[in-house]
C-alpha positions as a LaTeX table, in Angstrom:
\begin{tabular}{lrrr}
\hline
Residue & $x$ (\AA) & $y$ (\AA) & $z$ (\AA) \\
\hline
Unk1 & 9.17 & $-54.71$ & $-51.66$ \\
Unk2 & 12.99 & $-55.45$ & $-51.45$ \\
Unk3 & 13.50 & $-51.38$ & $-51.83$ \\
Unk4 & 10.93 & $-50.39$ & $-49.43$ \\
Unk5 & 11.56 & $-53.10$ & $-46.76$ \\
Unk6 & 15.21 & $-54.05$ & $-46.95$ \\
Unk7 & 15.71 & $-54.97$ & $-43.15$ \\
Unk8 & 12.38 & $-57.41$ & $-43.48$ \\
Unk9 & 13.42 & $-59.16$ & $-46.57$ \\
Unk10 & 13.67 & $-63.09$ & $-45.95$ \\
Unk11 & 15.63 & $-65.32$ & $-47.36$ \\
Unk12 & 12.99 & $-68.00$ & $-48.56$ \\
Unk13 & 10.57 & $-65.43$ & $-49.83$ \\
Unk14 & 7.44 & $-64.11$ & $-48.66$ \\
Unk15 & 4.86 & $-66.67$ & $-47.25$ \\
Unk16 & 1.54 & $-64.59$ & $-46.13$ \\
Unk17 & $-1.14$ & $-67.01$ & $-47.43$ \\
Unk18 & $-2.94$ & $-69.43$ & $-45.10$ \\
Unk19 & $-0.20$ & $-69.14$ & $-42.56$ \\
Unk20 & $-0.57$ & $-66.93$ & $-39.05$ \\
Unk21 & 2.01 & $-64.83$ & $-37.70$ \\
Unk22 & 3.21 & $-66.25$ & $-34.84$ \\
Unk23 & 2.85 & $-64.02$ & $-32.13$ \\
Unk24 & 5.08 & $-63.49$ & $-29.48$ \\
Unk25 & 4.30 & $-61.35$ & $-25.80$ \\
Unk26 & 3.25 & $-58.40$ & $-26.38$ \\
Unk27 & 4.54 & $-55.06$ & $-24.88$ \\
Unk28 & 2.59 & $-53.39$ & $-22.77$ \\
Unk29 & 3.59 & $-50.26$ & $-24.54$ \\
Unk30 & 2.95 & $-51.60$ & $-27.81$ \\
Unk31 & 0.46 & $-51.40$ & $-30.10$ \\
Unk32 & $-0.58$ & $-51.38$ & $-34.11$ \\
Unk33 & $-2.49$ & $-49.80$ & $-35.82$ \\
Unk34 & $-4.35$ & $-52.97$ & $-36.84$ \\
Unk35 & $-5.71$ & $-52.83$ & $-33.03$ \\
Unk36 & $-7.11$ & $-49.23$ & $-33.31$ \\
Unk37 & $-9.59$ & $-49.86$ & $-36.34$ \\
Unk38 & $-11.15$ & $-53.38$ & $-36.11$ \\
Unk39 & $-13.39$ & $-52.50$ & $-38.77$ \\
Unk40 & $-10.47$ & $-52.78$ & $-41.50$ \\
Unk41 & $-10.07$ & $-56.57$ & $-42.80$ \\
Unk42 & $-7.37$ & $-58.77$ & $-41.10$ \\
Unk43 & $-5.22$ & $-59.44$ & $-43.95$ \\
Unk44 & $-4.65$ & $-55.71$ & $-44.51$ \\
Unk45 & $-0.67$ & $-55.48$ & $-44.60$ \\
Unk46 & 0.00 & $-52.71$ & $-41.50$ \\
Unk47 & 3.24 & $-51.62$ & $-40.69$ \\
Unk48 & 3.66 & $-52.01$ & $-36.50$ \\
Unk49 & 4.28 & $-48.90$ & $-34.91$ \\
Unk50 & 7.37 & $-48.76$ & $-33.42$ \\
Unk51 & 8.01 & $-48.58$ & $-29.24$ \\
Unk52 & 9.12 & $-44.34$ & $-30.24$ \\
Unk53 & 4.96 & $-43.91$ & $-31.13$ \\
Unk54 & 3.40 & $-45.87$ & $-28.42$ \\
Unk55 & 0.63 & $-44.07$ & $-26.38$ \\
Unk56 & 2.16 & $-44.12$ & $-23.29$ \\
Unk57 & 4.68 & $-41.79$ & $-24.84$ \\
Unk58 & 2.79 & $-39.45$ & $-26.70$ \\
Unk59 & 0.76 & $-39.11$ & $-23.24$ \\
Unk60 & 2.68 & $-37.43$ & $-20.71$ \\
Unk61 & 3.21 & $-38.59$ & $-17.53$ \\
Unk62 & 0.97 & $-37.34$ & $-14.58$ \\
Unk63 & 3.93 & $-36.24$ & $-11.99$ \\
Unk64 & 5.46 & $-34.03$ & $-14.82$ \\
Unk65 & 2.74 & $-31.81$ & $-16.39$ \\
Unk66 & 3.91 & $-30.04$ & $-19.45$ \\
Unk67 & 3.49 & $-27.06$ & $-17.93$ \\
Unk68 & 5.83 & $-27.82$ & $-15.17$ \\
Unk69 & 8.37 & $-29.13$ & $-17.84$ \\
Unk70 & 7.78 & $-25.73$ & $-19.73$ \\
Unk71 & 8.27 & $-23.89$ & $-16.43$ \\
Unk72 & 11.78 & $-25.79$ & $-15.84$ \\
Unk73 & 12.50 & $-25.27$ & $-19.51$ \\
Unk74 & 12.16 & $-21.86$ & $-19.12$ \\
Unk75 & 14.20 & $-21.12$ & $-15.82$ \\
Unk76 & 16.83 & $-22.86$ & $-17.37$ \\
Unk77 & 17.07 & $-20.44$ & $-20.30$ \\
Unk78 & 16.66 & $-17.56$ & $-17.79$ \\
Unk79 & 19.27 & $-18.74$ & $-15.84$ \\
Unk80 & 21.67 & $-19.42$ & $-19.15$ \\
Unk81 & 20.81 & $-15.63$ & $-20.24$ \\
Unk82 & 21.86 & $-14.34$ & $-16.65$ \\
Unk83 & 24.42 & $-15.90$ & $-16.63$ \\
Unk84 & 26.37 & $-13.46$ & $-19.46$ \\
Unk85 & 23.73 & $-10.69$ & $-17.88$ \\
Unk86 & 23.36 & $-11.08$ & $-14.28$ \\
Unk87 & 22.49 & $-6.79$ & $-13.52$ \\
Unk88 & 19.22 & $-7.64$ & $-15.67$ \\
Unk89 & 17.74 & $-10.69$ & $-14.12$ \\
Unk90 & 19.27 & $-11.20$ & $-10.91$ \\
Unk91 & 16.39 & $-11.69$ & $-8.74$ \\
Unk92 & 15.25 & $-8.83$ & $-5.85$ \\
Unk93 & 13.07 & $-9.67$ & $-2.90$ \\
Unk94 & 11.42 & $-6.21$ & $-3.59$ \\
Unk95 & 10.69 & $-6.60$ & $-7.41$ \\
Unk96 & 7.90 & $-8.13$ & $-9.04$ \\
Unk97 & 8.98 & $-11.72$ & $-9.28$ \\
Unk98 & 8.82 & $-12.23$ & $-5.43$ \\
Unk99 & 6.10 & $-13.12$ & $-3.58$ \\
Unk100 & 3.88 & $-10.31$ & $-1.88$ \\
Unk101 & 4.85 & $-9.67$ & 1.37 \\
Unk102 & 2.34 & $-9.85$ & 3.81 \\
Unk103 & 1.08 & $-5.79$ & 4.66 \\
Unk104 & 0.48 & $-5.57$ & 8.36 \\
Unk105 & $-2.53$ & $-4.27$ & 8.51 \\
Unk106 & $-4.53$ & $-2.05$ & 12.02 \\
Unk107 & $-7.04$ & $-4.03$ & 14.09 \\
Unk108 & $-9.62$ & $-2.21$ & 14.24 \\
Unk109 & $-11.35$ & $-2.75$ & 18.26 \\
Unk110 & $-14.77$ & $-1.30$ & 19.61 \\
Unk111 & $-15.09$ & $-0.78$ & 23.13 \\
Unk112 & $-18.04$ & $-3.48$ & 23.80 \\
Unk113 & $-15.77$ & $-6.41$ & 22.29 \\
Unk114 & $-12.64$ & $-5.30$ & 23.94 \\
Unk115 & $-14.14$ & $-5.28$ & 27.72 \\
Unk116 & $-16.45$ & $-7.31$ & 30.13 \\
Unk117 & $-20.01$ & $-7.69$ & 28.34 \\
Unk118 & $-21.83$ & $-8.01$ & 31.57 \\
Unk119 & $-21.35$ & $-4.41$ & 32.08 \\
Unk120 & $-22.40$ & $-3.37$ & 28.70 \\
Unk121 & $-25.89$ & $-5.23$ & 29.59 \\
Unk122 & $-26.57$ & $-2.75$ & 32.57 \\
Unk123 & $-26.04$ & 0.27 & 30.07 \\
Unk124 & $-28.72$ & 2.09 & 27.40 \\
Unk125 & $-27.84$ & 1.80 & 23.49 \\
Unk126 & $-26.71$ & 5.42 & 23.98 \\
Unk127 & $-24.35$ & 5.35 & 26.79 \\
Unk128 & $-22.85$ & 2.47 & 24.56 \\
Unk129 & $-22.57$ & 4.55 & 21.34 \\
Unk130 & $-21.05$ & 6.72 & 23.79 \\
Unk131 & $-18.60$ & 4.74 & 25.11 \\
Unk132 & $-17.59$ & 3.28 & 21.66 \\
Unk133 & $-16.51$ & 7.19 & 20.26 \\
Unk134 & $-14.32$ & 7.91 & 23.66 \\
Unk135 & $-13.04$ & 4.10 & 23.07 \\
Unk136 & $-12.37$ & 5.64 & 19.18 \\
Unk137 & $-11.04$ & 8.56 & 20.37 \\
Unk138 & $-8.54$ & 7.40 & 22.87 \\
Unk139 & $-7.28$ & 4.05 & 20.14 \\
Unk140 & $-7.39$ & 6.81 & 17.58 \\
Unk141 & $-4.43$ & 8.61 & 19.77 \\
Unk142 & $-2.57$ & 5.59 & 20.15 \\
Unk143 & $-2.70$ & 4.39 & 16.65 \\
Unk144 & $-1.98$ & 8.72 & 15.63 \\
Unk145 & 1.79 & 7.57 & 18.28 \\
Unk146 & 2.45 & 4.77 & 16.61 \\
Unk147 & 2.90 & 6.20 & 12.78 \\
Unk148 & 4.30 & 9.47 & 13.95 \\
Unk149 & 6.94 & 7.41 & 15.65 \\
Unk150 & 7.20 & 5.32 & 12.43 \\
Unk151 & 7.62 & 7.66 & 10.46 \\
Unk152 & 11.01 & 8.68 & 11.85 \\
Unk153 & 12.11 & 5.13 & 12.77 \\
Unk154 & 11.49 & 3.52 & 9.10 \\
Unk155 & 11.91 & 6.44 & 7.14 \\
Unk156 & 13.79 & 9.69 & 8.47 \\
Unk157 & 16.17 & 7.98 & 10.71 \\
Unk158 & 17.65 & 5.39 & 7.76 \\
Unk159 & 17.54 & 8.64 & 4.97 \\
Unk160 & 20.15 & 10.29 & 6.99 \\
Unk161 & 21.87 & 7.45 & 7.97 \\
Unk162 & 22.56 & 6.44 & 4.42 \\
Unk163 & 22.64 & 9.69 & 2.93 \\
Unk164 & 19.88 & 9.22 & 0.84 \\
Unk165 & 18.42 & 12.98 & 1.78 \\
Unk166 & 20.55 & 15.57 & 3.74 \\
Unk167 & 19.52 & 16.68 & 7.44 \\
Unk168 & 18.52 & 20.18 & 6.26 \\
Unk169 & 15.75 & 18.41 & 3.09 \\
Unk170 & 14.56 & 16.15 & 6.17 \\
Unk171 & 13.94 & 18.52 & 8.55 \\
Unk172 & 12.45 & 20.89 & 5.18 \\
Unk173 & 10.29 & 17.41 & 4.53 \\
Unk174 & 9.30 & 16.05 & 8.40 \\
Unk175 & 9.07 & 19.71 & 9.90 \\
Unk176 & 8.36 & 19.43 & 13.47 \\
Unk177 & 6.77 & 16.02 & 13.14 \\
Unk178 & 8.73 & 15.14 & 16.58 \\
Unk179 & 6.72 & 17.85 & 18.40 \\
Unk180 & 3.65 & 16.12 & 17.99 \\
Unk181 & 4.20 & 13.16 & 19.50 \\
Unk182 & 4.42 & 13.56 & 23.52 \\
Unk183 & 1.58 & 15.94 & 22.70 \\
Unk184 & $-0.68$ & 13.02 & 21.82 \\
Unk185 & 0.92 & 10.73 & 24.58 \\
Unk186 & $-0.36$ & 13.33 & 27.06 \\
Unk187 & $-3.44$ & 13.02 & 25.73 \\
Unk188 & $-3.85$ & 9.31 & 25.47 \\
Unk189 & $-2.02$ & 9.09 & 29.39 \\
Unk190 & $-5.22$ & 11.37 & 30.72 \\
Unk191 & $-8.13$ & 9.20 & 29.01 \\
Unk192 & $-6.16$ & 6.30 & 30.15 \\
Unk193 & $-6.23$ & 7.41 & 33.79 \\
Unk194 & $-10.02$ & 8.70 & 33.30 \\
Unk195 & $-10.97$ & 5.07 & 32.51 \\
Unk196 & $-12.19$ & 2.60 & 34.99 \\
Unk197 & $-11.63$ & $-0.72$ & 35.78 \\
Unk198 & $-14.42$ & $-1.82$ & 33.95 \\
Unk199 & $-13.91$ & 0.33 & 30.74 \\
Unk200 & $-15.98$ & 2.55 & 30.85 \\
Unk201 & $-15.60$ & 6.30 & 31.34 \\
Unk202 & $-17.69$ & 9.34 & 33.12 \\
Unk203 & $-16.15$ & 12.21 & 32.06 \\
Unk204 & $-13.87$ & 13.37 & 29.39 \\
Unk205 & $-15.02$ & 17.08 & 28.53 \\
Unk206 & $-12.64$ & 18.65 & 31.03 \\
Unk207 & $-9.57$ & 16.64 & 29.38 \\
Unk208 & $-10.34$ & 17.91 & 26.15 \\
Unk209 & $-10.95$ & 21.55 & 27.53 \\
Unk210 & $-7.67$ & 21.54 & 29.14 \\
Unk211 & $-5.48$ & 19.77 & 26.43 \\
Unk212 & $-7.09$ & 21.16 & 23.23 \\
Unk213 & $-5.09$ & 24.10 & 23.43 \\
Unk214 & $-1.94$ & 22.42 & 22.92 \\
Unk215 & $-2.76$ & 21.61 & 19.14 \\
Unk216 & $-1.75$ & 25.15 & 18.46 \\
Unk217 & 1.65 & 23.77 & 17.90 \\
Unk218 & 0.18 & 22.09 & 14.47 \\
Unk219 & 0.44 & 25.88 & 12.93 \\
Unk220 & 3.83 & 25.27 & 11.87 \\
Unk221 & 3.79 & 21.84 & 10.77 \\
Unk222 & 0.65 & 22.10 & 8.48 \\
Unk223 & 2.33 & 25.70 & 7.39 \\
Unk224 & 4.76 & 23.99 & 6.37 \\
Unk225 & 2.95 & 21.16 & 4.38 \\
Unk226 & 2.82 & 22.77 & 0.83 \\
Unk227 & 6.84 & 23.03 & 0.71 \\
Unk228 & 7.44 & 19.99 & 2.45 \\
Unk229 & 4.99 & 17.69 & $-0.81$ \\
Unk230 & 6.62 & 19.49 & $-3.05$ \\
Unk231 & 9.98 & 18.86 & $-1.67$ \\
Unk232 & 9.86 & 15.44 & $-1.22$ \\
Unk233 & 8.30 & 15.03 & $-4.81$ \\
Unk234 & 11.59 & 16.66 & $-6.41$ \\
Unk235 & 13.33 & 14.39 & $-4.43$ \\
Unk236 & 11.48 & 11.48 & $-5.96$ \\
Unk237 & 13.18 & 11.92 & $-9.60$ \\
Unk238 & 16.33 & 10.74 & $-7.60$ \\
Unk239 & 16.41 & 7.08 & $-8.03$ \\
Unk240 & 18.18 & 6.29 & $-4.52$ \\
Unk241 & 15.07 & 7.88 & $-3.07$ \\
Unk242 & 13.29 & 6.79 & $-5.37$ \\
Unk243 & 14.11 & 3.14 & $-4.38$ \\
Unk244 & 14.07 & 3.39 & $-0.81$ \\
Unk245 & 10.47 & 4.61 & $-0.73$ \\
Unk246 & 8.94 & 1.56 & $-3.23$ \\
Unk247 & 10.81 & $-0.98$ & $-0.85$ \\
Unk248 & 9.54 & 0.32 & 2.34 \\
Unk249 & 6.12 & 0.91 & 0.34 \\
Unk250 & 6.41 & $-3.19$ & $-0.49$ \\
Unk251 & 7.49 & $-3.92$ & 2.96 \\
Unk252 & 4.69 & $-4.95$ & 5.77 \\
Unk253 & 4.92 & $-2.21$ & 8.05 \\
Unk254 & 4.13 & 0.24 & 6.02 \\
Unk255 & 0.63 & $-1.49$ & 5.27 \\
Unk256 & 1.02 & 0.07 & 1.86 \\
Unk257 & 1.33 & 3.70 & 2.75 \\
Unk258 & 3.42 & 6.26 & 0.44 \\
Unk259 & 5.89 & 8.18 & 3.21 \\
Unk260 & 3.77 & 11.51 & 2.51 \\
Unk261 & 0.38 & 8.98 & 3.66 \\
Unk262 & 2.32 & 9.05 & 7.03 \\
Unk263 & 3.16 & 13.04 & 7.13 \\
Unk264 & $-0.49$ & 13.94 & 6.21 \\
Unk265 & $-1.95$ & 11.61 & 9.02 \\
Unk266 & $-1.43$ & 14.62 & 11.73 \\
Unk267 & $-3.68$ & 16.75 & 9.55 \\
Unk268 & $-6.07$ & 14.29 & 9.11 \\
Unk269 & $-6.54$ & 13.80 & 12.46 \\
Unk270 & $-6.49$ & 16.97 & 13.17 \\
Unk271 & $-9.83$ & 17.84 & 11.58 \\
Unk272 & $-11.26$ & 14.72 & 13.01 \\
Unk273 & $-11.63$ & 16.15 & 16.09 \\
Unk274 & $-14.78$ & 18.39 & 15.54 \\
Unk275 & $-16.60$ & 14.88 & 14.39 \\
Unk276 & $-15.44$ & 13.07 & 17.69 \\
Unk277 & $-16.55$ & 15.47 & 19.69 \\
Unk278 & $-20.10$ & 16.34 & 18.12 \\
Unk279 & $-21.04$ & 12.32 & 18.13 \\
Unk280 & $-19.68$ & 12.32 & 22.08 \\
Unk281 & $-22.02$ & 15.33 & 22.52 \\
Unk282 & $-25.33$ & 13.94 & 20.52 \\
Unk283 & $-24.71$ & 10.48 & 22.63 \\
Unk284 & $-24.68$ & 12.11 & 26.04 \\
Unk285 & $-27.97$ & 13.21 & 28.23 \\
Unk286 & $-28.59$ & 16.34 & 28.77 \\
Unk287 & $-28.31$ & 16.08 & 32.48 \\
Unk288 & $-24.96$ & 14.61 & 32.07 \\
Unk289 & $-22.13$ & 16.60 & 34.11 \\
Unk290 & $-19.97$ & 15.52 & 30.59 \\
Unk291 & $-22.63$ & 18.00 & 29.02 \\
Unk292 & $-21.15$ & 21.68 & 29.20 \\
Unk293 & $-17.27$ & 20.75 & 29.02 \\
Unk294 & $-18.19$ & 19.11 & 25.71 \\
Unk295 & $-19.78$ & 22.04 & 23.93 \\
Unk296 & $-17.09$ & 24.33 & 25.44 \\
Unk297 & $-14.09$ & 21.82 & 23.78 \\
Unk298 & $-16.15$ & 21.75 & 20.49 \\
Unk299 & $-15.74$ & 25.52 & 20.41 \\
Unk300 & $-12.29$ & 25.54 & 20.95 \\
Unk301 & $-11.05$ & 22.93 & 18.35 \\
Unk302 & $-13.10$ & 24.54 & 16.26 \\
Unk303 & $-11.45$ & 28.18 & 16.64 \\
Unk304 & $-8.27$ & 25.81 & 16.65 \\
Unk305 & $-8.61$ & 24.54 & 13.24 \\
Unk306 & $-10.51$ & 27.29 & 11.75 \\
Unk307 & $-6.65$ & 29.86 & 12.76 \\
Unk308 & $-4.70$ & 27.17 & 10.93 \\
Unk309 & $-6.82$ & 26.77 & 7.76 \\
Unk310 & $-6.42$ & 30.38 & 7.48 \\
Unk311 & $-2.33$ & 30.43 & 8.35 \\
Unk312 & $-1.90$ & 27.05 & 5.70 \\
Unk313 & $-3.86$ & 28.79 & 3.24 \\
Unk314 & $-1.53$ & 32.10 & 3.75 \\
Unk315 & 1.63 & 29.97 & 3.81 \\
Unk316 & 0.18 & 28.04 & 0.31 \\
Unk317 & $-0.31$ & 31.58 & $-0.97$ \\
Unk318 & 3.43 & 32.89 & $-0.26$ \\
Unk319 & 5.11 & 29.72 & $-1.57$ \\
Unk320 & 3.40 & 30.34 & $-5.06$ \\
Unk321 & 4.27 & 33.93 & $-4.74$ \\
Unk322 & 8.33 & 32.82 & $-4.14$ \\
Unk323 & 8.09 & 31.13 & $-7.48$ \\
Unk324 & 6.82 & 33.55 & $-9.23$ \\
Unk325 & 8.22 & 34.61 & $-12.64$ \\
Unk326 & 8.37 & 37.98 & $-14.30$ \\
Unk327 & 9.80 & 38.78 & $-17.67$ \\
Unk328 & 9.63 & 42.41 & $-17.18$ \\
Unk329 & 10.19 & 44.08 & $-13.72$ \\
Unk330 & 7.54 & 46.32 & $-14.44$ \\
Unk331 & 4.57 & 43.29 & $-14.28$ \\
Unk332 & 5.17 & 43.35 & $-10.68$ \\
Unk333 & 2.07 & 44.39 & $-9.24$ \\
Unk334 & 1.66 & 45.62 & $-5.01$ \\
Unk335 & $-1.50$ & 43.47 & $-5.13$ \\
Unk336 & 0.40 & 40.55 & $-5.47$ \\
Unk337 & 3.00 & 41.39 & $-2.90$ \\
Unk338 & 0.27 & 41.96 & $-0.75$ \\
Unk339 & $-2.21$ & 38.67 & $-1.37$ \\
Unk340 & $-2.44$ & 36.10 & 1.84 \\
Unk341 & $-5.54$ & 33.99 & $-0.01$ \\
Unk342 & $-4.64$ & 31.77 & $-2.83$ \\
Unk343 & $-7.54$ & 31.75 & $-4.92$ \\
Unk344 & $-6.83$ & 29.02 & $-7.13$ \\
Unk345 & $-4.11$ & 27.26 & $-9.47$ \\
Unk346 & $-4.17$ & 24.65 & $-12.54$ \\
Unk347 & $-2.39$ & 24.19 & $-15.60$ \\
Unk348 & $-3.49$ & 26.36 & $-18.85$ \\
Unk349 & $-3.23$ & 25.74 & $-22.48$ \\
Unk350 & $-2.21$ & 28.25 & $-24.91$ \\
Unk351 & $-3.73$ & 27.90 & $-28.82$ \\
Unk352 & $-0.72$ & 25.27 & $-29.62$ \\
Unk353 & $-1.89$ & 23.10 & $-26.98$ \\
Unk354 & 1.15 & 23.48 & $-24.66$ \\
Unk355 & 0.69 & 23.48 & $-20.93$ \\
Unk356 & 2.36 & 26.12 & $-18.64$ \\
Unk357 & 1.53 & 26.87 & $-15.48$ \\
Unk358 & $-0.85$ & 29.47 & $-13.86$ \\
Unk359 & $-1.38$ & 30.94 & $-10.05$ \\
Unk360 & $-4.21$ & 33.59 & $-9.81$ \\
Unk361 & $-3.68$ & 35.11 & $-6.63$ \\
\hline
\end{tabular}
């Protein structure tokens, strides 16, 4: 006993027969292991546990979870390794450690919430429907303004004010994005002034007939589309452009749209048209003055966009021809030369497995 328990040793010998242990206050923290089997008889010799094995310290505290502790833990040993490394974990509001920012996203309004009910009560389900597509047609404009007119402000404008992209790859890239703007603000300026007080409007067939011809102008920019993608994803290997377009991507404004999301919109809502105009047409009587101008501005976008299907497909067509590669002068062939109508492209395999690719013209 002397060799096991040298600091308990007394110096009259052991006296454990017939005689209690005196016992003094006990800790609150304290406790034996006597007290956590009471089945076990009382003059079993225990060994008290000492204050380093108490309960209260094996449980942790409530206000400091462990996983908090682990989370402090670890910062601290991210912030010791950048401290010899700070290029590798310095923290950027755009990277995946911050929080998301919040994406500004488009209201989206119909005509019968955004003006007086009381007159929608005095009008037929039909006139409404009717009245919700013009109400879609002129927010559609505005909303068309507002992302041509971002695209240059967030995206072109900064490029060539930091030299991320030259002024000719921009202009190569945005073509004649500008153009298209105070087109569409004419537009949206004469359903404005066609609307009245109350919201509603009577007429808009003879605005369309006399403004659809102006979307002629979109020849050159959607010529100009299949050059423009495939600059701007060359560009992309760069990493200064590269990192320009994930921030703005991660910023709100963008509402999570790539920069060619905003260049395609003008297409998009170019062929839109036709579908505007037919539901205007099936929601208005037949007796309606609205009734002839309609069918007669339904022809003409549709002549419009039919010409410059035709004139992107021809453009599509000669920028495959440019690229063209001939080992031997003598595969040039006049039918190529002469093709307008790309027929269709996609990679091949040859019996290895390797891809290379393939325009049939």
């Amino acid at each position: 006993r002397k060799r096991l328990f040298p600091m308990l040793t007394p110096t009259n010998g052991w006296h454990l027969a017939g005689k209690k242990r005196k016992q003094g206050k006990r800790d609150e923290d304290s406790i034996s292991l006597c007290s956590l089997d009471s089945g076990e008889p009382s003059n079993k010799r225990v060994k008290p546990l000492s204050r380093v094995t108490s309960l209260v310290n094996l449980i942790p505290p409530v206000k400091a979870t462990p996983l908090k502790r682990f989370g402090q833990t670890l910062q601290r040993s991210i912030s010791f390794r950048s401290d010899s490394r700070p290029d590798l974990f310095a923290p950027r509001p755009w990277g995946r450690n911050a929080p998301p920012p919040i994406t500004k996203r488009r209201d989206s309004k119909l005509w019968s919430e955004t003006f007086d009910v009381r007159v929608n009560q005095l009008l037929t389900s039909k006139e409404i429907k009717r009245q919700e597509v013009i109400f879609e047609l002129s927010q559609g404009e505005q909303d068309l303004i507002e992302d041509l007119k971002l695209a240059k402000k967030a995206y072109h404008d900064p490029m060539l004010k930091l030299n991320i992209m030259t002024e000719q790859e921009l202009n190569q890239i945005f073509g004649t994005l500008d153009s298209l703007i105070p087109l569409h603000e004419d537009l949206l300026s004469r359903l404005r002034e066609a609307r009245k007080p109350d919201g509603s409007t009577e007429q808009v067939g003879h605005i369309l007939v006399g403004w659809l011809p102006c979307l002629n102008a979109y020849d050159s920019y959607c010529s100009n589309q299949v050059a423009a993608k495939a600059l701007l994803d060359y560009k992309k290997q760069d990493h200064r452009v590269q990192d320009f377009l994930q921030r703005c991507i991660e910023s709100p404004f963008s509402r999570k749209l790539d920069l060619w999301n905003f260049l395609d919109i003008p297409r998009s809502r170019l062929v839109k048209y036709p579908l505007l105009l037919r539901e205007i047409l099936r929601n208005t009587a037949n007796d309606h003055p609205d009734q002839q101008h309609l069918e007669e501005a339904i022809n003409i976008i549709q002549g419009i966009v039919g010409e410059i299907n035709i004139k992107t497909g021809e453009s599509e067509c000669q920028y495959y021809k440019e690229r063209l590669i001939y080992v031997e002068e003598s595969q040039r062939d006049s039918l190529i030369d002469s093709s307008r109508v790309l027929c269709c492209h996609g990679e091949l395999r040859n019996n290895r497995g390797v891809k290379f690719q393939s325009r049939s013209l």
